[in-house]
Coordinates of C-alpha atoms and ligand atoms in Angstrom, one line a residue:
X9 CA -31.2 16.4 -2.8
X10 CA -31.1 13.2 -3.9
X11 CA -33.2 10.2 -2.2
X12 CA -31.3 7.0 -3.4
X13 CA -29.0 5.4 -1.6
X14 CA -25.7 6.2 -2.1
X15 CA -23.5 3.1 -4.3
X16 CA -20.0 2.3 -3.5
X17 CA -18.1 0.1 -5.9
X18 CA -15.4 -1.9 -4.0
X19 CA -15.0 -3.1 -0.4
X20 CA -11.9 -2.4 0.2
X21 CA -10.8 0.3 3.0
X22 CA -11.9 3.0 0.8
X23 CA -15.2 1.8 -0.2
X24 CA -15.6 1.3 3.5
X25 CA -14.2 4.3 5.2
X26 CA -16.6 5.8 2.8
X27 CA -19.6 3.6 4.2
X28 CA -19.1 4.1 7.4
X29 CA -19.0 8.2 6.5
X30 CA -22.4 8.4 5.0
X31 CA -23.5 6.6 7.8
X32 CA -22.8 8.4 10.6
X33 CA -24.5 11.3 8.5
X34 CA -27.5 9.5 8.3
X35 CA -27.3 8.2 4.7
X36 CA -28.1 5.1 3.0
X37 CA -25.6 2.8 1.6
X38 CA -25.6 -0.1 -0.8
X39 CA -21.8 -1.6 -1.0
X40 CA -21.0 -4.0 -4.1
X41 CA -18.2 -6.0 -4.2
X42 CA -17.4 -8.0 -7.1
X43 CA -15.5 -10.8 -5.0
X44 CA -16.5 -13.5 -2.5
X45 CA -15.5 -11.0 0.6
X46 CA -14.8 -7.7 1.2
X47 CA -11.4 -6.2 2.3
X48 CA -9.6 -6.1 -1.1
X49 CA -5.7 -5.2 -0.9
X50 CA -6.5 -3.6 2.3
X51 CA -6.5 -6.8 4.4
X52 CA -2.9 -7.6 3.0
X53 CA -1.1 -4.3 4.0
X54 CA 1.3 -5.2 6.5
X55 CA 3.3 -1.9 7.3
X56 CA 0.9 0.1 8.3
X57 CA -0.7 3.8 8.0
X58 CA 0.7 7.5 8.4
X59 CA -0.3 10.2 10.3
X60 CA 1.7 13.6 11.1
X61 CA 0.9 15.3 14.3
X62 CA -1.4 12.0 15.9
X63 CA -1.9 11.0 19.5
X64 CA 0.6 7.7 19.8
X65 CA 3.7 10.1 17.7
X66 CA 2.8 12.3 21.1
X67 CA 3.2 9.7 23.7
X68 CA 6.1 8.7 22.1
X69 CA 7.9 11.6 21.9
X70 CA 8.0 12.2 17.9
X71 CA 7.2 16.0 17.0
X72 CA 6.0 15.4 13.9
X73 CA 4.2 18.4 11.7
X74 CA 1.6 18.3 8.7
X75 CA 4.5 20.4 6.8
X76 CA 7.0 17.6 6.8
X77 CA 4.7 15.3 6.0
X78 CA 4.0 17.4 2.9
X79 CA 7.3 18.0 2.5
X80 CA 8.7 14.6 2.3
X81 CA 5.5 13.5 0.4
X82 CA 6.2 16.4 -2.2
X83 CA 9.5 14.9 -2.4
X84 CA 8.9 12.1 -3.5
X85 CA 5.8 13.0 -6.0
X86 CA 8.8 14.7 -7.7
X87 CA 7.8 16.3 -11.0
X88 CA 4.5 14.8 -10.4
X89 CA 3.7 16.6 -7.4
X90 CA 0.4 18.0 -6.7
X91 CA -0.1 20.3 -4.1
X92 CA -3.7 20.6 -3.5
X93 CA -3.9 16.4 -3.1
X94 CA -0.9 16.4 -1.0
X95 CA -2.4 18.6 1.3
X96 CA -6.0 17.3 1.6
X97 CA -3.6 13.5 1.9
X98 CA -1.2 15.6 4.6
X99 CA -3.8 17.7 7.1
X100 CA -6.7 15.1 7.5
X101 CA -4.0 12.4 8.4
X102 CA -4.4 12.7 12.5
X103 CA -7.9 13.1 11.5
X104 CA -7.8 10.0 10.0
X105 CA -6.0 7.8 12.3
X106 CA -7.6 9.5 15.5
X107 CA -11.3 8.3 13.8
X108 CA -9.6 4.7 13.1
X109 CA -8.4 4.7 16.9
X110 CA -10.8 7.1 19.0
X111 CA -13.8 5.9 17.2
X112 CA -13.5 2.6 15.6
X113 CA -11.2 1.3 18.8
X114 CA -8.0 0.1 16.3
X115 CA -4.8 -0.4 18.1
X116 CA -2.5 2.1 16.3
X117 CA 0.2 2.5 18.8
X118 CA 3.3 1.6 17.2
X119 CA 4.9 3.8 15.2
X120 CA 8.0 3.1 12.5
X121 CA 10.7 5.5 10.0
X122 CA 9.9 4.0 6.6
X123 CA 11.8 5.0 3.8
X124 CA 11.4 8.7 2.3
X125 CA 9.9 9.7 5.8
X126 CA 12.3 12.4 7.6
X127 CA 10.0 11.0 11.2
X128 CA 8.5 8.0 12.0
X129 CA 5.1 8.2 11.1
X130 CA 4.1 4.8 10.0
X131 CA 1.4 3.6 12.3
X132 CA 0.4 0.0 13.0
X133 CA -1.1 -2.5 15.5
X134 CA 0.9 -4.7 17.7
X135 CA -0.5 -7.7 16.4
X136 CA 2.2 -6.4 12.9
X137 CA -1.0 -6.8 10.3
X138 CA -2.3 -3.3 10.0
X139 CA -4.4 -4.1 6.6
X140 CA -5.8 -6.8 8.6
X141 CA -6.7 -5.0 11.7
X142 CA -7.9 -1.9 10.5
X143 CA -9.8 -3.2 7.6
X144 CA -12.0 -6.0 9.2
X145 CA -12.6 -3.6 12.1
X146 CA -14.1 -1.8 9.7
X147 CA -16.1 -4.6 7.7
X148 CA -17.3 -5.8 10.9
X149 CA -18.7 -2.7 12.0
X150 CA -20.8 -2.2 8.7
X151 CA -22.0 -6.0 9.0
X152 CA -23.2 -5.0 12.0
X153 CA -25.1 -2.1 10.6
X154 CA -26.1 -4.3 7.9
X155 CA -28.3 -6.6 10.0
X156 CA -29.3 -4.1 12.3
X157 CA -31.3 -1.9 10.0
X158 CA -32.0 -1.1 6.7
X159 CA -29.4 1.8 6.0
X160 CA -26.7 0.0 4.6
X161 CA -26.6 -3.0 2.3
X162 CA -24.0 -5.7 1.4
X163 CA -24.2 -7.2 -2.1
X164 CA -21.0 -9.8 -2.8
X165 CA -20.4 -11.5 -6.0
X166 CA -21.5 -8.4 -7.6
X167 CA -19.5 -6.8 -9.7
X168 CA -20.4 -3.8 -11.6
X169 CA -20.1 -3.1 -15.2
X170 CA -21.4 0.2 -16.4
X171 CA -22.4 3.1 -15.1
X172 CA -25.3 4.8 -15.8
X173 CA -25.7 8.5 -17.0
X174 CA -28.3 11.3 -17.6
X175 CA -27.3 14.6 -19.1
X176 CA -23.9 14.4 -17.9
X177 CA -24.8 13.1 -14.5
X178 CA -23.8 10.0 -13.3
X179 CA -27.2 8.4 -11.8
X180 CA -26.4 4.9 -10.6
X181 CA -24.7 1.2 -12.1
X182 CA -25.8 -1.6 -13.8
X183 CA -24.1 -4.6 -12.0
X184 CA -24.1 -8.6 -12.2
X185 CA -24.5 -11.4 -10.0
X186 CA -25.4 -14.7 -10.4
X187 CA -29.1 -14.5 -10.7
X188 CA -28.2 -11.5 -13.6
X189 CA -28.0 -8.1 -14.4
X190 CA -29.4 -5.3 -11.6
X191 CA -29.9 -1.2 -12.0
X192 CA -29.5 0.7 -9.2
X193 CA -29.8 4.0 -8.8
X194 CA -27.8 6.7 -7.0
X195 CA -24.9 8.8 -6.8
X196 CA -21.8 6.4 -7.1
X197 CA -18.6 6.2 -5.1
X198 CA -15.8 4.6 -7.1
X199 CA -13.3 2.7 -4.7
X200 CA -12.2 0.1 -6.8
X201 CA -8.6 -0.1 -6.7
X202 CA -5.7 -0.4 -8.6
X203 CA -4.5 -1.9 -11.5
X204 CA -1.5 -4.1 -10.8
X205 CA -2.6 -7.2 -11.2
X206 CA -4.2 -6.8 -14.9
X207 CA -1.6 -8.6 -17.1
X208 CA -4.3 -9.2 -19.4
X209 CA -3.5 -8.6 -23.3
X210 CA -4.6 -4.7 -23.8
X211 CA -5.0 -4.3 -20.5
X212 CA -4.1 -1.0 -18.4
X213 CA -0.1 -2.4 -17.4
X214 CA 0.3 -3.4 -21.1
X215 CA -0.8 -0.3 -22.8
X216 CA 1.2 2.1 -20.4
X217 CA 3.9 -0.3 -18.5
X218 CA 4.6 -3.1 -21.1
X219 CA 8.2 -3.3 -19.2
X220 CA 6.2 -4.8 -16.5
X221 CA 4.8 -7.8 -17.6
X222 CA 7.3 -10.2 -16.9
X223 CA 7.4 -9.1 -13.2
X224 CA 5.4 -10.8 -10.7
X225 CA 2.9 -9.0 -8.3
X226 CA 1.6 -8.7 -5.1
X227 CA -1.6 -7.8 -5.8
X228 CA -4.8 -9.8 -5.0
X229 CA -6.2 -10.6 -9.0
X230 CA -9.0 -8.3 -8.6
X231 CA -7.1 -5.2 -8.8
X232 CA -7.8 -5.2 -12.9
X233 CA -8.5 -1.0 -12.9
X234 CA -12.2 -2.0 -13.6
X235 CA -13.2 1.5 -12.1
X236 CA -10.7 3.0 -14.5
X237 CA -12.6 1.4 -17.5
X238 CA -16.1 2.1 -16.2
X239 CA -15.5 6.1 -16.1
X240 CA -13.6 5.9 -19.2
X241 CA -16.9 4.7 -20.5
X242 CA -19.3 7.3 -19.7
X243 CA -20.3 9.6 -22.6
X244 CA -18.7 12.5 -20.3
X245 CA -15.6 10.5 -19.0
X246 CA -13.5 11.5 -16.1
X247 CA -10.3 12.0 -17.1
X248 CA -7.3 9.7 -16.2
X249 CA -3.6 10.9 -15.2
X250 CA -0.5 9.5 -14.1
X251 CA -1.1 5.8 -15.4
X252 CA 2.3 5.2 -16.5
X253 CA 3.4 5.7 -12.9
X254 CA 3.4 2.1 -11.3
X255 CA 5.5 1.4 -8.6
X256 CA 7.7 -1.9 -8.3
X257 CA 7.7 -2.9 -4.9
X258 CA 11.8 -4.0 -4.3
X259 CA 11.2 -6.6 -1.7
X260 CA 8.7 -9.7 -3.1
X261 CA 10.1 -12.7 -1.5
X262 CA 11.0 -15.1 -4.1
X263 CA 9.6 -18.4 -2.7
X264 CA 11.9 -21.3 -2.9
X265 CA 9.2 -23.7 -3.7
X266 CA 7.5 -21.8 -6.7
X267 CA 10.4 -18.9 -7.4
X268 CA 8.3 -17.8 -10.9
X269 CA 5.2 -17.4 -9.2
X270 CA 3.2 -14.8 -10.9
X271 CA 1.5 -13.8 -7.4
X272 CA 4.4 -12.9 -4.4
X273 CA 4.2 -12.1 -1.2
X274 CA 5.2 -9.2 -0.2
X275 CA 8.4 -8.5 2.3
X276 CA 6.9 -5.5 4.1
X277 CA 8.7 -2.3 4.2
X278 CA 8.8 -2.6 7.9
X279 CA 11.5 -5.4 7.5
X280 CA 14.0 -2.7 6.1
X281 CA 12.4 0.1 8.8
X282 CA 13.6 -2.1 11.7
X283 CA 16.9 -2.7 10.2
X284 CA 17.3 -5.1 7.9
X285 CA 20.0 -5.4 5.1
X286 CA 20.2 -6.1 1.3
X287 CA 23.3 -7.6 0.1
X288 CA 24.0 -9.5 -3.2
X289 CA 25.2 -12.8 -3.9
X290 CA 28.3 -12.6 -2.7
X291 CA 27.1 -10.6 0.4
X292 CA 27.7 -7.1 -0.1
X293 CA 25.6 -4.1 0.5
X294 CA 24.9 -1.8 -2.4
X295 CA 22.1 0.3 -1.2
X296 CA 20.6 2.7 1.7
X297 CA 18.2 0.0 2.9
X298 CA 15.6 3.0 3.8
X299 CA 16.1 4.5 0.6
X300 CA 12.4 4.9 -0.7
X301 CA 11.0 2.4 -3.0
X302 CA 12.3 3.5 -6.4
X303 CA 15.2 4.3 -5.4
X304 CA 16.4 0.6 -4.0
X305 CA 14.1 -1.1 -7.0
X306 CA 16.6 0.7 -9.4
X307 CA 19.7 -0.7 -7.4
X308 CA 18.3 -4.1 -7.4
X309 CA 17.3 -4.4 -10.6
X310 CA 20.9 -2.8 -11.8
X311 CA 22.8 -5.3 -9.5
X312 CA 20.3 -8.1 -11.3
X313 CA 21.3 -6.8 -14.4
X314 CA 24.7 -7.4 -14.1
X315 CA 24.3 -10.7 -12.8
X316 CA 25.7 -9.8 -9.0
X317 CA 21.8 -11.9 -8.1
X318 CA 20.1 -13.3 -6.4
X319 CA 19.6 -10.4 -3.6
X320 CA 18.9 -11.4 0.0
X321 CA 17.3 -9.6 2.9
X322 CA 18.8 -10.4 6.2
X323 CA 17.9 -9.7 10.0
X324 CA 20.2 -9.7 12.8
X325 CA 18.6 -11.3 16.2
X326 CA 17.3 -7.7 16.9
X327 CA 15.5 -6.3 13.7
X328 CA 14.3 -9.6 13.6
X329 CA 12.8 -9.6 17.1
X330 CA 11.2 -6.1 16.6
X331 CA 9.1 -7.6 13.8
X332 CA 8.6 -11.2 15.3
X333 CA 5.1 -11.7 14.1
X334 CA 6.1 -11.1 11.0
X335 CA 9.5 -12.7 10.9
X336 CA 7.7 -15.9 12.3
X337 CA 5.0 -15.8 9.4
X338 CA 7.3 -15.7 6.6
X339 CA 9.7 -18.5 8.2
X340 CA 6.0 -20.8 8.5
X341 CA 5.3 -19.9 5.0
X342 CA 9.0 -21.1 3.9
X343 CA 9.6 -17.3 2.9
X344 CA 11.9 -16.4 4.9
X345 CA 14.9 -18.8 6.9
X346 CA 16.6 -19.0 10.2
X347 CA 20.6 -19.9 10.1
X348 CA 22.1 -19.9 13.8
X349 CA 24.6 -17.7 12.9
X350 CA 26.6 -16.4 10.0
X351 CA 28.3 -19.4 8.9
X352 CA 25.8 -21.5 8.9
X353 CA 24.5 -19.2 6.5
X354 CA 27.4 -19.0 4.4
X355 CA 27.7 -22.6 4.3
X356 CA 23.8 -22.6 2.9
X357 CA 24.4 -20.2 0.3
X358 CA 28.2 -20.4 -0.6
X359 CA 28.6 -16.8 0.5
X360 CA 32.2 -16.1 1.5
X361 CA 32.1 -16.0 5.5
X362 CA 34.7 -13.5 5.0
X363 CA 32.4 -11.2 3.1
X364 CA 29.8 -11.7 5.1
X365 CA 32.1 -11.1 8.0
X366 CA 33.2 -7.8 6.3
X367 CA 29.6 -6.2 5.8
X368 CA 28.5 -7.2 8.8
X369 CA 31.6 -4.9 10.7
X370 CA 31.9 -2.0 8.5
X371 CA 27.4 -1.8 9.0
X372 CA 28.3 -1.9 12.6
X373 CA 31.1 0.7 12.8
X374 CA 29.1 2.8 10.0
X375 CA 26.2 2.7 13.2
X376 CA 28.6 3.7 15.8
X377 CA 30.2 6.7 14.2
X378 CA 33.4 5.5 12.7
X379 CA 33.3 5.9 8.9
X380 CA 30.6 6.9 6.4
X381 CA 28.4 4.8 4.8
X382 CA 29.0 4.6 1.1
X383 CA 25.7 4.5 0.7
X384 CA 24.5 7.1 2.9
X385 CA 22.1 5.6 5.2
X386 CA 21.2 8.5 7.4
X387 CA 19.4 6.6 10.4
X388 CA 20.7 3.2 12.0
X389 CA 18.1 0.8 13.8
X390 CA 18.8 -2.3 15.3
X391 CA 22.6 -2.3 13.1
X392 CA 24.9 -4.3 15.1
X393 CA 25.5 -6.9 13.1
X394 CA 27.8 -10.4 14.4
X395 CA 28.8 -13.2 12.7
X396 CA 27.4 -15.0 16.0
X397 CA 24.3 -14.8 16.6
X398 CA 21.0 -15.6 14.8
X399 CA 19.9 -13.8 11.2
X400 CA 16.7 -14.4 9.0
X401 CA 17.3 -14.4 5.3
X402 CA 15.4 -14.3 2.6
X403 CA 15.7 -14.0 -1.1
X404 CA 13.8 -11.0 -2.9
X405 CA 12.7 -9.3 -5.9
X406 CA 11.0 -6.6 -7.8
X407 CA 7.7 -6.9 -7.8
X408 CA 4.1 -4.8 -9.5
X409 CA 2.7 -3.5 -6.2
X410 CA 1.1 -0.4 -6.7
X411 CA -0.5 1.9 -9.1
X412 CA 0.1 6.1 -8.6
X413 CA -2.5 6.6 -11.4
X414 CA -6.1 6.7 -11.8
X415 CA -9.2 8.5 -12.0
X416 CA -8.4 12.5 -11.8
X417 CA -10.3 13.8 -8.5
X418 CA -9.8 17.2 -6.6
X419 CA -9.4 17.7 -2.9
X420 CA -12.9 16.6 -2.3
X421 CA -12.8 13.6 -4.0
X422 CA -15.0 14.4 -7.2
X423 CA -14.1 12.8 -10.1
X424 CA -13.2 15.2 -12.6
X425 CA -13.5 15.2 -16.5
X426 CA -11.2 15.9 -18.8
X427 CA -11.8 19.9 -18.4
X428 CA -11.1 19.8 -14.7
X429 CA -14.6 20.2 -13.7
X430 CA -16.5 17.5 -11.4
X431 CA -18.8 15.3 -13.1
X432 CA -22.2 15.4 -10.7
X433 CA -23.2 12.2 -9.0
X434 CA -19.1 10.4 -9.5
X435 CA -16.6 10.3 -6.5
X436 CA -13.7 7.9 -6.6
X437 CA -11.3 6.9 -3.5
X438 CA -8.4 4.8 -2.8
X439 CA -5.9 3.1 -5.1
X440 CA -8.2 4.2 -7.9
X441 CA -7.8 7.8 -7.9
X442 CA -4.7 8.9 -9.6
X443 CA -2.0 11.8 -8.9
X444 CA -2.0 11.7 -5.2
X445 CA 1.3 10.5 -4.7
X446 CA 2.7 11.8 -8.3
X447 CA 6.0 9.6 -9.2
X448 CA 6.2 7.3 -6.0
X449 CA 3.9 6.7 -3.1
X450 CA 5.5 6.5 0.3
X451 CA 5.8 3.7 2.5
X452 CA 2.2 4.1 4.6
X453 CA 0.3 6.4 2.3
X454 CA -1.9 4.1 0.2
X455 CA -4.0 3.0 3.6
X456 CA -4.8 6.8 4.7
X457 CA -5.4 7.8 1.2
X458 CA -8.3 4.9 1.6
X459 CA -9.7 6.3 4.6
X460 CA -9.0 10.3 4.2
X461 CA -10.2 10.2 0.5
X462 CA -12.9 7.5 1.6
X463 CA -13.9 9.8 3.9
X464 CA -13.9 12.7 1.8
X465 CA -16.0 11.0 -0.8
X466 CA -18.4 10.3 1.7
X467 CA -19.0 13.7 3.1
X468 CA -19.0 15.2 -0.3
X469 CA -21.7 12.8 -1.3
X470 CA -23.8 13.6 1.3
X471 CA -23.9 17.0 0.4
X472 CA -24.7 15.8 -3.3
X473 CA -27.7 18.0 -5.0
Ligands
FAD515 C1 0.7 -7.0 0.0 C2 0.4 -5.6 0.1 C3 0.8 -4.8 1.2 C4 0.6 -3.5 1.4 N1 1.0 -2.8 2.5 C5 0.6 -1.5 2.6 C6 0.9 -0.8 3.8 O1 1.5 -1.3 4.8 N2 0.6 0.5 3.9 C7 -0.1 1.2 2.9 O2 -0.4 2.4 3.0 N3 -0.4 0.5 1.8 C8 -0.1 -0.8 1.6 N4 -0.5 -1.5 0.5 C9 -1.3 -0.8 -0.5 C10 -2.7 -0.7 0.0 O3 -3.1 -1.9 0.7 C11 -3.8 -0.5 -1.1 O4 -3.3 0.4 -2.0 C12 -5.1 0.0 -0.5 O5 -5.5 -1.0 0.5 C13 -6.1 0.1 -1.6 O6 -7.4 0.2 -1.0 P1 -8.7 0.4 -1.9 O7 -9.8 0.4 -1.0 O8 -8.5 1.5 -2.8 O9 -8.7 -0.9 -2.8 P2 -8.8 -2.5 -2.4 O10 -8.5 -2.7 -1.0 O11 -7.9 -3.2 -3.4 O12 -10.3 -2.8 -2.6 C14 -10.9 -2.7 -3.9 C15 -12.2 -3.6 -3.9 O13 -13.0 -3.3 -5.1 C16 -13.5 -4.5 -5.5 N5 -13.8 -4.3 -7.0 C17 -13.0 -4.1 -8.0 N6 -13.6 -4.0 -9.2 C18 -14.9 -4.1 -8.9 C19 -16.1 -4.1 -9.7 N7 -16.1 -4.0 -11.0 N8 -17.3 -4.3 -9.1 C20 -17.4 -4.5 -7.7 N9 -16.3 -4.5 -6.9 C21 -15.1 -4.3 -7.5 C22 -12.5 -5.5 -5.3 O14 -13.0 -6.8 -5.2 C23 -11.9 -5.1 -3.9 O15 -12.6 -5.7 -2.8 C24 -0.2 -2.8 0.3 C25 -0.6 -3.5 -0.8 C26 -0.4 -4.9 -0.9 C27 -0.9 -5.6 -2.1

């Protein structure tokens, strides 16, 4: 049994939910994070985390199962699927969320359909900013620890740039800060992230997503797949799979002040869940709004393409009110705007009232039974639609927001070379580890594989030999 302490790369919710595992098994911890603070992507997600089969789906009714969660998760993986990750994702889910509520005391209690989910299963605080909530929870739990003993140590600024190896064991990092370069040894816990914010030249999107480039993303610019390149680098690499697979977010909002920004902010999912609509410039619809991801990215970009943009998001009085905290963020930030009614609206964007009059009926009737929508929009929420009352709009566009590939792990979280078989001393969680999701994550899945393969990394690496 090893004696060091046990490194984690990255502060996000994986590197954390992997922290706060060794812990509570008595291990010792020594968290780097290569930026100012911790939290990573994690702090930003804003539509939450899913569980099948959890305590607040049960006190509000929703029979939900660990099958349809795999189910709809293996649907949308698609070719990519694999079952092993989907399941370890899948049964430690209520797991997951009752540690995040039971033990850490996070308000998970609302509960939302996002696209490609047959139930809602989307879980998120009232406050609307589930990244936020969850995440600091989390970093203010292992401050804590931090100045209370000796287990656990914080090192910021410190980012890591090799690891170190012994006979095919991974035995520690070197990493910098800026009073130089530091060894340390261990067994290591990769939770980097993702990789959707590295535009450089020869970087990870241009190699396998060159088609990307021009698009903007709303990644934080650390997410530059360092923990990808530092297990590339080992003389007994783990493999990588899957990196082609990056998902384009549809909904960045384009932001009337700076529309080319490079970095967007991201319209959550949640804004479509409660029953928003897309229409195009001349304001029809052209999509099932809860459609998953790739499905309403490859409308938008086709209406783009034929030059029926810009696309707009819009909120009746209700959707909008469902998601106030939100709604009211994006309108301070200039993101999002609030017309009085319809034709105040049309009068702003030199959208036909009459169209506009149009989609909002046949959404309406479509809601209430009478007709089919062309589009086939199975669940309704919050769709009566009138010309007279209030709507939030906002423009939007395809954005980088996720990467589905990474560094190849099994179901405990052991990073595998390029033969399948773990490499001793290397775990890697989060954003970072590749194939869990296959050819499109779900709406909710990236934050609980953060803390289920957090977790997992943790236990397995306190049962490291
Ligand atoms: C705007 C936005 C909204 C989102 N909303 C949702 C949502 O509602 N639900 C959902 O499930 N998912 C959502 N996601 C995705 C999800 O937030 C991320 O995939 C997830 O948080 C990744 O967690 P992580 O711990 O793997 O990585 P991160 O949270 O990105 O953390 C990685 C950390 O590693 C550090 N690091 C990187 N390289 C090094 C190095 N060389 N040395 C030291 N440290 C390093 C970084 O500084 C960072 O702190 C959203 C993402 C974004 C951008």
């Amino acid at each position: 049994m090893t004696t060091h302490r046990t490194i984690i790369v990255g502060g996000g919710l994986a590197g954390l939910s992997a922290a706060h595992t060794l812990l509570e098994n008595g291990k010792k911890v020594l968290l780097l994070d290569k930026k100012p603070s911790l939290g990573g992507n994690s702090v930003k997600a804003s539509s939450g985390i899913n569980g099948a089969g959890t305590e607040a789906q049960h006190e509000l009714n929703i029979n939900d199962t660990i099958e349809a969660f795999s189910s709809d998760t293996t649907t949308s993986a698609g070719a990519l699927a694999r079952p092993a990750l989907i399941t370890a994702l899948t049964s430690n889910s209520a797991p997951a969320i009752s540690w995040l509520t039971s033990q850490l005391g996070i308000d998970l209690s609302v509960v939302s359909r996002l696209g490609g989910h047959s139930v809602a299963r989307t879980h998120r605080d009232k406050s609307g900013a589930p990244g936020w909530a969850i995440t600091s929870a989390l970093m203010k739990k292992l401050a804590a620890a931090a100045a209370e003993n000796a287990s656990v140590e914080i090192v910021k600024n410190a980012r890591v740039m090799r690891l170190l190896e012994d006979a095919g064991r991974v035995i520690g990092v070197e990493y910098e800060t800026v009073d130089g370069k530091v060894e340390e040894h261990g067994d290591v816990i990769i939770a980097t992230g993702g990789y959707a914010a590295d535009f450089s030249a020869g970087g990870l999107l241009a190699t396998h997503r060159p088609d990307l480039l021009p698009l903007s993303t709303t990644n934080g610019d650390h997410a530059t797949g360092d923990g990808h390149r530092l297990v590339s680098s080992l003389s007994r690499p783990a493999a990588l799979c899957d990196l082609d697979q990056v998902q384009v977010h549809p909904t960045g909002f384009v932001d009337p002040a700076n529309v080319d920004a490079k970095t967007k902010f991201l319209a959550a999912e949640a804004l479509r869940g409660v029953g928003g609509l897309i229409i195009d410039r001349e304001g029809n619809r052209f999509v099932n709004e809860v459609d998953r991801r790739d499905v309403v990215t490859e409308r938008m970009e086709a209406i783009i393409r034929e030059g029926r943009g810009p696309v707009r998001l819009v909120l009746n009085k209700e959707a909008a009110g469902e998601i106030k905290s939100h709604c009211d963020f994006y309108v301070s930030k200039g993101l999002m705007k609030l017309f009085n009614n319809a034709k105040e609206f049309s009068e702003s964007s030199g959208i036909a009232l009459d169209n506009l009059t149009a989609t909002f009926t046949q959404h309406t009737q479509f809601a209430s039974g009478k007709g089919e929508d062309p589009f086939g929009k199975p669940i309704f929420h919050n769709a009566n639609y009138s010309i007279d009352e209030p709507i939030h709009v906002a423009s939007i566009t395809p954005v980088v927001h996720y990467t589905m590939g990474g560094i190849s792990v099994d179901a405990a979280a052991r990073a595998l070379d390029v033969a399948g078989n773990p490499i001793p001393g290397l775990y890697a969680a989060g954003e970072v580890i590749g194939g869990v999701h296959g050819q499109n994550r779900l709406a909710g899945s990236s934050l609980l594989e953060a803390v289920v393969f957090g977790r997992l990394a943790g236990q397995a690496a306190v049962g490291s030999v």
